[in-house]
Short mmCIF file of C-alpha atoms and ligand atoms in Angstrom, two decimals:
data_model
loop_
_atom_site.label_atom_id
_atom_site.label_comp_id
_atom_site.label_asym_id
_atom_site.label_seq_id
_atom_site.Cartn_x
_atom_site.Cartn_y
_atom_site.Cartn_z
CA MET K 1 16.64 -15.47 -16.85
CA VAL K 2 13.58 -17.69 -16.27
CA SER K 3 11.66 -18.18 -19.50
CA PRO K 4 8.15 -16.76 -18.94
CA GLU K 5 6.48 -19.53 -20.96
CA ARG K 6 8.24 -22.37 -19.17
CA SER K 7 7.71 -20.92 -15.74
CA ARG K 8 4.01 -20.30 -16.35
CA GLU K 9 3.42 -23.91 -17.31
CA ALA K 10 5.19 -25.10 -14.18
CA TRP K 11 3.48 -22.57 -11.93
CA HIS K 12 1.52 -23.74 -8.93
CA PRO K 13 0.78 -22.04 -5.59
CA ARG K 14 3.65 -24.16 -4.21
CA SER K 15 6.14 -23.69 -7.06
CA TRP K 16 7.90 -20.84 -5.22
CA ARG K 17 9.18 -23.48 -2.78
CA GLU K 18 11.78 -24.60 -5.32
CA LEU K 19 13.39 -21.16 -5.54
CA PRO K 20 15.48 -19.06 -3.15
CA ALA K 21 13.14 -17.16 -0.80
CA ALA K 22 14.58 -14.06 0.86
CA GLN K 23 13.29 -12.62 4.16
CA GLN K 24 11.47 -15.70 5.50
CA PRO K 25 11.36 -15.96 9.30
CA PRO K 26 13.50 -18.55 11.08
CA TRP K 27 10.55 -20.61 12.37
CA PRO K 28 11.71 -22.81 15.27
CA ASP K 29 9.42 -25.70 14.28
CA GLU K 30 8.54 -26.31 10.62
CA THR K 31 5.95 -28.99 11.52
CA GLU K 32 4.03 -26.41 13.48
CA VAL K 33 4.20 -24.02 10.52
CA ASP K 34 2.81 -26.73 8.21
CA GLY K 35 -0.09 -27.32 10.59
CA VAL K 36 -0.92 -23.60 10.72
CA LEU K 37 -0.75 -23.21 6.93
CA LYS K 38 -2.97 -26.23 6.43
CA HIS K 39 -5.51 -24.70 8.79
CA LEU K 40 -5.30 -21.31 7.04
CA SER K 41 -5.90 -22.94 3.68
CA THR K 42 -9.30 -24.18 4.92
CA LEU K 43 -10.46 -20.75 6.16
CA PRO K 44 -12.72 -18.55 4.01
CA PRO K 45 -11.12 -16.16 1.50
CA LEU K 46 -10.95 -12.52 2.60
CA VAL K 47 -11.59 -11.09 -0.87
CA PHE K 48 -13.18 -12.43 -4.02
CA ALA K 49 -11.67 -12.96 -7.44
CA GLY K 50 -14.30 -10.73 -9.08
CA GLU K 51 -13.27 -7.83 -6.82
CA ALA K 52 -9.63 -8.27 -7.78
CA ARG K 53 -10.62 -8.25 -11.44
CA ARG K 54 -12.49 -4.97 -10.94
CA LEU K 55 -9.39 -3.47 -9.37
CA THR K 56 -7.36 -4.55 -12.41
CA GLN K 57 -9.82 -2.58 -14.55
CA ALA K 58 -9.54 0.48 -12.33
CA LEU K 59 -5.75 0.25 -12.46
CA ALA K 60 -5.90 -0.09 -16.24
CA GLN K 61 -7.63 3.30 -16.25
CA ALA K 62 -4.79 4.70 -14.16
CA SER K 63 -2.25 3.29 -16.62
CA ARG K 64 -3.96 5.38 -19.33
CA GLY K 65 -4.09 8.52 -17.20
CA GLU K 66 -7.87 8.27 -16.71
CA ALA K 67 -7.62 7.68 -12.95
CA PHE K 68 -5.11 8.25 -10.15
CA VAL K 69 -4.16 5.68 -7.52
CA LEU K 70 -4.00 6.53 -3.84
CA GLN K 71 -2.34 3.62 -2.07
CA ALA K 72 -2.03 4.40 1.62
CA GLY K 73 -1.96 3.13 5.17
CA ASP K 74 0.36 1.88 7.87
CA CYS K 75 3.88 0.71 7.30
CA ALA K 76 3.01 -2.20 9.58
CA GLU K 77 -0.39 -2.88 11.07
CA SER K 78 -0.25 -3.75 14.74
CA PHE K 79 -1.95 -6.42 16.86
CA ALA K 80 -2.01 -3.80 19.62
CA ASP K 81 -4.02 -1.36 17.52
CA LEU K 82 -7.20 -3.10 16.43
CA SER K 83 -10.04 -0.71 17.15
CA ALA K 84 -12.99 0.71 15.26
CA ASP K 85 -11.63 4.22 15.89
CA SER K 86 -8.24 3.58 14.39
CA ILE K 87 -9.67 1.88 11.29
CA ARG K 88 -12.24 4.65 10.88
CA ASP K 89 -9.69 7.43 11.32
CA LYS K 90 -7.32 5.93 8.75
CA LEU K 91 -10.21 5.55 6.33
CA LYS K 92 -11.27 9.16 7.01
CA VAL K 93 -7.86 10.51 6.01
CA ILE K 94 -7.79 8.42 2.85
CA LEU K 95 -11.31 9.56 1.91
CA GLN K 96 -10.37 13.18 2.62
CA MET K 97 -7.25 12.90 0.48
CA ALA K 98 -9.30 11.29 -2.29
CA VAL K 99 -11.84 14.14 -2.18
CA VAL K 100 -9.08 16.73 -2.39
CA LEU K 101 -7.44 14.89 -5.28
CA THR K 102 -10.67 14.32 -7.21
CA TYR K 103 -12.04 17.79 -6.60
CA GLY K 104 -8.71 19.43 -7.36
CA SER K 105 -7.93 17.50 -10.51
CA GLY K 106 -11.21 16.13 -11.86
CA VAL K 107 -9.64 12.68 -12.06
CA PRO K 108 -11.26 9.67 -10.30
CA VAL K 109 -9.17 8.24 -7.47
CA VAL K 110 -8.59 4.50 -7.04
CA LYS K 111 -8.41 3.99 -3.28
CA VAL K 112 -6.24 1.09 -2.13
CA GLY K 113 -5.54 0.74 1.60
CA ARG K 114 -2.32 -0.71 2.99
CA MET K 115 -4.78 -2.24 5.42
CA ALA K 116 -6.36 -5.54 6.47
CA GLY K 117 -3.21 -7.61 5.96
CA GLN K 118 -0.14 -5.33 5.95
CA PHE K 119 1.70 -7.11 8.75
CA ALA K 120 4.93 -8.72 7.51
CA LYS K 121 8.10 -6.62 7.35
CA PRO K 122 11.38 -7.21 5.52
CA ARG K 123 14.48 -6.32 7.54
CA SER K 124 17.99 -5.21 6.56
CA LEU K 125 19.52 -7.57 9.12
CA PRO K 126 18.20 -10.87 10.56
CA THR K 127 19.34 -9.97 14.07
CA GLU K 128 19.79 -6.89 16.18
CA ASP K 129 22.18 -6.05 19.01
CA VAL K 130 20.33 -5.07 22.18
CA GLY K 131 22.60 -4.18 25.09
CA GLY K 132 25.31 -6.54 23.83
CA MET K 133 22.87 -9.37 23.20
CA GLU K 134 22.03 -10.56 19.70
CA ILE K 135 18.30 -11.11 19.28
CA PRO K 136 16.17 -11.80 16.17
CA SER K 137 14.90 -8.72 14.33
CA PHE K 138 11.26 -7.68 14.54
CA ARG K 139 9.46 -8.92 11.38
CA GLY K 140 5.94 -7.62 11.94
CA HIS K 141 3.18 -8.89 14.21
CA ILE K 142 2.34 -11.73 11.84
CA VAL K 143 5.73 -13.21 12.86
CA ASN K 144 6.88 -11.90 16.25
CA ASP K 145 6.58 -9.07 18.76
CA GLU K 146 8.72 -5.93 18.80
CA ALA K 147 9.67 -6.12 22.52
CA PRO K 148 13.48 -6.38 22.66
CA THR K 149 13.79 -9.86 24.18
CA THR K 150 14.70 -13.18 22.57
CA GLU K 151 11.40 -14.64 23.69
CA ALA K 152 9.26 -11.89 22.15
CA ARG K 153 11.28 -11.96 18.94
CA THR K 154 11.03 -15.73 18.42
CA ALA K 155 8.93 -16.40 15.32
CA ASP K 156 5.55 -17.84 16.31
CA PRO K 157 3.46 -19.42 13.49
CA SER K 158 0.18 -19.08 15.41
CA ARG K 159 0.52 -15.32 14.77
CA MET K 160 -0.39 -16.00 11.12
CA VAL K 161 -3.84 -17.15 12.25
CA ALA K 162 -4.20 -14.05 14.44
CA ALA K 163 -3.20 -11.88 11.46
CA TYR K 164 -5.81 -13.59 9.29
CA HIS K 165 -8.53 -12.88 11.86
CA GLN K 166 -7.45 -9.26 12.37
CA SER K 167 -7.47 -8.81 8.58
CA ALA K 168 -10.99 -10.25 8.41
CA THR K 169 -12.21 -7.95 11.20
CA THR K 170 -10.59 -4.90 9.63
CA LEU K 171 -11.94 -5.69 6.20
CA ASN K 172 -15.41 -6.28 7.60
CA LEU K 173 -15.43 -2.80 9.12
CA LEU K 174 -13.97 -1.23 5.99
CA ARG K 175 -16.73 -2.82 3.94
CA ALA K 176 -19.36 -1.57 6.41
CA PHE K 177 -17.92 1.96 6.42
CA THR K 178 -17.56 2.22 2.66
CA LYS K 179 -20.88 0.62 1.71
CA GLY K 180 -23.07 1.45 4.69
CA GLY K 181 -23.40 5.24 4.63
CA PHE K 182 -20.20 6.52 6.27
CA ALA K 183 -18.55 7.15 2.89
CA ASP K 184 -21.66 8.86 1.48
CA LEU K 185 -20.57 12.10 -0.16
CA SER K 186 -23.11 13.99 1.99
CA GLU K 187 -20.91 12.98 4.97
CA VAL K 188 -17.91 14.79 3.51
CA HIS K 189 -17.73 17.15 6.52
CA THR K 190 -17.73 14.38 9.10
CA TRP K 191 -14.49 12.93 7.74
CA ASN K 192 -12.66 15.98 9.07
CA GLN K 193 -11.35 15.02 12.50
CA GLN K 194 -11.35 17.61 15.23
CA PHE K 195 -7.58 17.95 15.53
CA VAL K 196 -7.39 18.36 11.75
CA ALA K 197 -10.34 20.75 11.39
CA SER K 198 -8.63 23.45 13.48
CA SER K 199 -5.52 23.46 11.26
CA ALA K 200 -4.90 25.37 8.01
CA GLU K 201 -5.27 22.18 5.95
CA GLY K 202 -8.46 21.28 7.81
CA ARG K 203 -10.02 24.69 7.11
CA ARG K 204 -9.05 24.42 3.46
CA TYR K 205 -10.69 21.01 3.39
CA GLU K 206 -13.87 22.42 4.98
CA ALA K 207 -14.10 24.93 2.14
CA VAL K 208 -13.90 22.14 -0.44
CA ALA K 209 -16.47 20.10 1.48
CA SER K 210 -18.86 23.08 1.47
CA GLU K 211 -18.43 23.48 -2.27
CA ILE K 212 -19.27 19.81 -2.72
CA ASP K 213 -22.40 20.35 -0.59
CA ARG K 214 -23.39 23.23 -2.82
CA ALA K 215 -22.82 21.18 -5.96
CA LEU K 216 -25.01 18.38 -4.56
CA ARG K 217 -27.76 20.88 -3.65
CA PHE K 218 -27.53 22.35 -7.13
CA MET K 219 -27.89 18.94 -8.79
CA ARG K 220 -30.85 18.10 -6.55
CA ALA K 221 -32.48 21.43 -7.44
CA CYS K 222 -32.05 20.57 -11.12
CA GLY K 223 -34.19 17.52 -10.53
CA ILE K 224 -31.41 14.93 -10.50
CA ASP K 225 -32.33 11.98 -8.28
CA LEU K 226 -29.19 11.82 -6.14
CA GLY K 227 -30.55 8.87 -4.21
CA ALA K 228 -30.36 6.76 -7.34
CA GLU K 229 -26.66 7.51 -7.90
CA ALA K 230 -24.87 4.70 -6.04
CA SER K 231 -21.46 6.28 -6.59
CA LEU K 232 -22.47 9.22 -4.38
CA HIS K 233 -23.29 6.94 -1.47
CA GLN K 234 -20.66 4.22 -1.56
CA VAL K 235 -17.00 4.08 -2.42
CA GLU K 236 -14.98 1.24 -3.82
CA PHE K 237 -12.10 0.59 -1.47
CA TRP K 238 -9.48 -2.06 -2.08
CA THR K 239 -6.84 -3.63 0.12
CA CYS K 240 -3.21 -4.45 -0.55
CA HIS K 241 -0.07 -5.55 1.25
CA GLU K 242 3.44 -6.76 0.61
CA ALA K 243 3.35 -10.48 -0.25
CA LEU K 244 6.34 -11.23 1.94
CA LEU K 245 5.41 -14.26 4.00
CA LEU K 246 5.16 -16.84 1.25
CA GLY K 247 3.57 -19.69 3.22
CA TYR K 248 0.77 -17.41 4.37
CA GLU K 249 0.12 -16.09 0.84
CA GLU K 250 0.19 -19.62 -0.58
CA ALA K 251 -2.37 -20.76 2.00
CA MET K 252 -4.65 -17.88 0.99
CA THR K 253 -4.33 -18.64 -2.73
CA ARG K 254 -7.48 -20.22 -4.11
CA GLU K 255 -8.75 -21.36 -7.50
CA ASP K 256 -11.58 -19.17 -8.78
CA SER K 257 -14.57 -21.37 -9.53
CA LEU K 258 -15.71 -19.08 -12.36
CA THR K 259 -12.51 -18.86 -14.37
CA GLY K 260 -10.26 -21.62 -12.99
CA ASP K 261 -7.58 -18.95 -12.37
CA TRP K 262 -5.63 -18.62 -9.12
CA TYR K 263 -6.12 -15.63 -6.83
CA ASP K 264 -4.40 -14.76 -3.59
CA CYS K 265 -7.52 -14.03 -1.56
CA SER K 266 -5.67 -12.34 1.33
CA ALA K 267 -5.99 -8.94 -0.45
CA HIS K 268 -7.06 -7.44 -3.74
CA MET K 269 -3.54 -6.42 -4.71
CA LEU K 270 -0.17 -7.81 -3.65
CA TRP K 271 3.30 -6.44 -4.22
CA VAL K 272 6.88 -7.61 -3.93
CA GLY K 273 9.17 -5.38 -1.90
CA ASP K 274 12.45 -3.85 -2.98
CA ARG K 275 14.30 -6.60 -1.08
CA THR K 276 12.35 -9.50 -2.59
CA ARG K 277 11.91 -8.49 -6.23
CA GLN K 278 14.58 -10.87 -7.67
CA PRO K 279 13.14 -12.04 -11.05
CA ASP K 280 14.31 -15.61 -10.39
CA GLY K 281 13.33 -15.59 -6.72
CA ALA K 282 10.44 -17.18 -4.86
CA HIS K 283 8.37 -14.01 -4.36
CA VAL K 284 8.21 -13.10 -8.03
CA GLU K 285 7.44 -16.74 -8.84
CA LEU K 286 4.38 -16.72 -6.54
CA LEU K 287 3.09 -13.41 -7.90
CA SER K 288 3.69 -14.43 -11.51
CA GLY K 289 0.92 -17.04 -11.42
CA LEU K 290 -1.66 -15.03 -9.49
CA HIS K 291 -4.44 -13.28 -11.35
CA ASN K 292 -4.71 -10.42 -8.85
CA PRO K 293 -3.25 -7.12 -9.93
CA VAL K 294 0.34 -7.14 -8.63
CA GLY K 295 2.99 -4.57 -7.87
CA ALA K 296 6.75 -4.35 -7.47
CA LYS K 297 8.73 -1.80 -5.50
CA ILE K 298 11.62 -0.34 -7.45
CA GLY K 299 14.47 1.08 -5.39
CA PRO K 300 17.61 2.95 -6.46
CA THR K 301 19.66 -0.25 -6.97
CA ALA K 302 17.31 -1.58 -9.68
CA SER K 303 18.85 -1.40 -13.15
CA THR K 304 16.83 -0.89 -16.31
CA ARG K 305 17.51 -4.53 -17.11
CA ASP K 306 16.20 -5.66 -13.69
CA VAL K 307 13.00 -3.72 -14.24
CA LEU K 308 12.45 -5.09 -17.74
CA GLU K 309 13.02 -8.62 -16.50
CA LEU K 310 10.48 -8.07 -13.74
CA CYS K 311 7.96 -6.73 -16.24
CA GLU K 312 8.47 -9.79 -18.43
CA ARG K 313 8.00 -12.14 -15.46
CA LEU K 314 4.97 -10.38 -13.99
CA ASP K 315 3.27 -9.03 -17.10
CA PRO K 316 4.33 -11.17 -20.08
CA GLU K 317 1.01 -10.55 -21.82
CA ARG K 318 1.17 -6.78 -21.37
CA THR K 319 -2.24 -6.52 -19.74
CA PRO K 320 -3.24 -2.99 -18.69
CA GLY K 321 -3.74 -2.83 -14.90
CA ARG K 322 -1.94 -6.10 -14.25
CA LEU K 323 1.35 -4.57 -13.08
CA THR K 324 2.03 -1.52 -10.96
CA LEU K 325 5.62 -0.35 -10.58
CA ILE K 326 6.05 1.52 -7.32
CA THR K 327 9.23 3.58 -7.50
CA ARG K 328 10.94 4.65 -4.25
CA LEU K 329 14.13 6.22 -5.48
CA GLY K 330 14.63 9.09 -3.06
CA ALA K 331 14.15 12.80 -3.70
CA ALA K 332 17.80 13.23 -4.69
CA ARG K 333 17.75 10.50 -7.34
CA VAL K 334 14.29 10.48 -8.85
CA GLU K 335 14.80 13.01 -11.64
CA GLN K 336 17.95 11.35 -12.87
CA THR K 337 16.96 7.68 -12.55
CA LEU K 338 13.25 7.56 -13.30
CA PRO K 339 13.27 8.83 -16.94
CA LEU K 340 15.51 5.91 -18.00
CA LEU K 341 13.10 3.42 -16.45
CA LEU K 342 10.03 5.11 -17.94
CA ARG K 343 11.57 5.06 -21.40
CA ALA K 344 12.72 1.43 -21.24
CA VAL K 345 9.38 0.12 -19.98
CA ALA K 346 7.44 2.14 -22.56
CA ASP K 347 9.72 0.90 -25.35
CA ALA K 348 9.14 -2.70 -24.21
CA GLY K 349 5.38 -2.11 -24.47
CA HIS K 350 4.39 -2.83 -20.85
CA PRO K 351 1.28 -0.79 -19.95
CA VAL K 352 2.25 -0.50 -16.27
CA VAL K 353 0.81 1.87 -13.69
CA TRP K 354 3.60 4.07 -12.38
CA VAL K 355 3.12 4.86 -8.70
CA CYS K 356 5.44 7.03 -6.60
CA ASP K 357 6.33 5.86 -3.10
CA PRO K 358 7.99 9.02 -1.76
CA MET K 359 8.51 7.49 1.69
CA HIS K 360 11.04 4.65 1.57
CA GLY K 361 13.83 6.42 -0.31
CA ASN K 362 13.77 9.34 2.11
CA THR K 363 14.16 7.73 5.54
CA PHE K 364 16.96 8.74 7.89
CA LEU K 365 17.82 8.63 11.61
CA SER K 366 17.26 11.81 13.60
CA ASP K 367 19.92 12.96 16.07
CA GLY K 368 17.80 11.38 18.77
CA GLY K 369 17.93 8.02 16.96
CA ARG K 370 14.37 8.09 15.58
CA LYS K 371 13.70 6.79 12.06
CA THR K 372 12.05 9.73 10.32
CA ARG K 373 11.29 11.46 7.00
CA ARG K 374 10.99 15.09 5.99
CA PHE K 375 7.70 16.25 4.51
CA ASP K 376 9.72 18.38 2.07
CA ASP K 377 11.66 15.36 0.78
CA VAL K 378 8.41 13.41 0.35
CA LEU K 379 6.99 16.28 -1.66
CA ALA K 380 10.21 16.74 -3.63
CA GLU K 381 10.21 13.09 -4.72
CA ILE K 382 6.61 13.41 -5.92
CA GLN K 383 7.50 16.60 -7.82
CA GLY K 384 10.46 14.81 -9.42
CA PHE K 385 8.18 11.90 -10.31
CA PHE K 386 5.72 14.23 -12.05
CA SER K 387 8.43 16.08 -13.95
CA ALA K 388 10.05 12.84 -15.14
CA HIS K 389 6.69 11.73 -16.53
CA ARG K 390 6.13 15.09 -18.14
CA ALA K 391 9.53 14.91 -19.82
CA GLU K 392 8.96 11.37 -21.10
CA GLY K 393 5.31 11.79 -22.09
CA THR K 394 4.21 8.99 -19.74
CA ARG K 395 1.46 8.96 -17.09
CA PRO K 396 2.03 9.58 -13.39
CA GLY K 397 -0.41 6.92 -12.12
CA GLY K 398 -0.53 7.43 -8.37
CA VAL K 399 1.13 7.80 -5.00
CA HIS K 400 1.91 5.28 -2.25
CA ILE K 401 1.93 6.82 1.22
CA GLU K 402 2.59 5.59 4.76
CA LEU K 403 0.11 7.44 6.95
CA THR K 404 -2.16 7.20 9.94
CA GLY K 405 -5.32 8.99 11.01
CA ASP K 406 -3.75 9.69 14.39
CA ASP K 407 -2.04 12.88 15.51
CA VAL K 408 1.44 11.31 15.57
CA THR K 409 4.82 13.03 15.41
CA GLU K 410 6.85 10.67 13.26
CA CYS K 411 7.65 12.66 10.09
CA LEU K 412 9.22 16.13 10.18
CA GLY K 413 7.75 19.30 8.72
CA GLY K 414 4.37 20.00 7.15
CA ALA K 415 2.36 23.19 7.45
CA GLU K 416 2.09 22.82 11.26
CA GLU K 417 5.68 21.89 11.50
CA VAL K 418 6.80 18.80 13.42
CA LEU K 419 10.35 19.48 14.67
CA GLU K 420 13.10 17.01 15.59
CA ASP K 421 12.46 17.77 19.27
CA ASP K 422 8.80 16.79 18.80
CA LEU K 423 9.52 13.28 17.51
CA ASP K 424 9.38 11.72 20.98
CA LEU K 425 5.97 13.26 21.75
CA ARG K 426 3.74 10.80 19.84
CA TYR K 427 5.95 8.33 18.01
CA THR K 428 3.88 5.13 17.95
CA THR K 429 4.72 3.29 14.72
CA THR K 430 6.03 -0.25 15.07
CA CYS K 431 8.07 0.18 11.88
CA ASP K 432 8.48 3.18 9.55
CA PRO K 433 7.44 6.79 10.32
CA ARG K 434 4.02 7.79 8.95
CA LEU K 435 2.55 11.11 7.90
CA ASN K 436 -0.11 12.25 10.37
CA ALA K 437 -3.58 13.25 9.18
CA ARG K 438 -2.69 16.95 8.73
CA GLN K 439 0.50 16.21 6.83
CA SER K 440 -1.40 13.73 4.64
CA LEU K 441 -4.07 16.29 3.77
CA ASP K 442 -1.42 18.92 3.12
CA LEU K 443 0.27 16.47 0.73
CA ALA K 444 -3.01 15.76 -1.07
CA TYR K 445 -3.35 19.47 -1.90
CA ARG K 446 0.14 19.57 -3.34
CA VAL K 447 -0.46 16.42 -5.43
CA ALA K 448 -3.78 17.80 -6.69
CA GLU K 449 -1.92 20.91 -7.89
CA LEU K 450 0.61 18.76 -9.73
CA LEU K 451 -2.19 16.73 -11.31
CA ARG K 452 -3.94 19.90 -12.47
CA THR K 453 -0.90 21.23 -14.26
C1 LIG N 1 7.31 -0.91 2.80
O1 LIG N 1 6.54 -0.63 1.89
O2 LIG N 1 7.01 -0.79 4.01
C2 LIG N 1 8.67 -1.39 2.44
C3 LIG N 1 9.40 -2.14 3.24
O3 LIG N 1 9.05 -0.92 1.23
P1 LIG N 1 10.30 -1.28 0.30
O4 LIG N 1 10.16 -2.72 -0.10
O5 LIG N 1 10.10 -0.34 -0.84
O6 LIG N 1 11.55 -1.02 1.08
CO1 LIG N 2 7.51 1.03 5.38
#
């Protein structure tokens, strides 16, 4: 085990380079990669250190049960899908879910988008067999293209610059939407998209939105100056992604001029995936020295010892809000496995935020060969997560959802049921299947109920 003290002294944005790094692309030309990274390191930061510190505070509230985290967005953002409409529609769903959660439970919601940088994907295998030919696996648009040819799949470092610019454009629009009037609570009705509004979940949402209108009118009638209440007109919205592509994250890591601390300025929060969470590996090394809030995915193969070692590496000082553990155990395992982890981490005194990712432990292939998930399994894992916390006396801190604002047919079930035969209709994800806007809203109601009880 790496001693936390020793490793912190030796930490530098480049220190990960001395350790084994899983899941890095086979770049054909390392000199070209170096040139790209050098260029990236001169480009402006996408987020500021002070913003990341504020998110740590918000997450600290979640670790105490005073707030609930909604981490949500695409599995993999796409270079082919950069439009104002798609960013707006994803934001709409997240805002709608947050309203349902806040209104239903009375708990503030910390909104963190898997957006503006969620490009790199870990893969189970480095290559794939296509019609008898072995070609490199698709690793996300920041690395290669998904078309099934050797040429498209060859890792291209210039894509990192394109990903940086798409992240900047996306973040710019998110900032405009969340600070410039779109996220004003008086707009609560306009977040309901047409194809959602006509559904049962959409109508239920409309009722909540009308109640919020009434409450606002009531407060105004009481003489409260609503215009002066900034929190009614703007929302705080943070970004996050998996810190997978280490060179890119290193190039975006900057020293904060106020504190002298290092921040990865590619997003407010970064996490290590279930495949790259080795405590003595390069990914954990990079995250260990960053002052952003960080996360780690915890899959079913993680032992209690693995999790404690990760906590010691990523949160040696036991700082509330510093570390979020995102469990993705699967609906069948959560109730048995999670309590042991909750108990061990509590006994070791780590004030982590526990977030449930009910997506990645519940993926399977449909008969037609589509990667999919059942809405009922997603819900069942969240229910298991809540009951494990209830049994252990710990705090369920949030959920981590793969979703889109579009009317896709990628996950099965939901109130307006998507059937296996429907999967081919609108299956557009470049990686994992996402809940569509109606399924996402439906889920928010169920989570609000769990929060209330
Ligand atoms: C993901 O979040 O898209 C992902 C790959 O998750 P995990 O590391 O939990 O498998
Ligand atoms: Co995914």
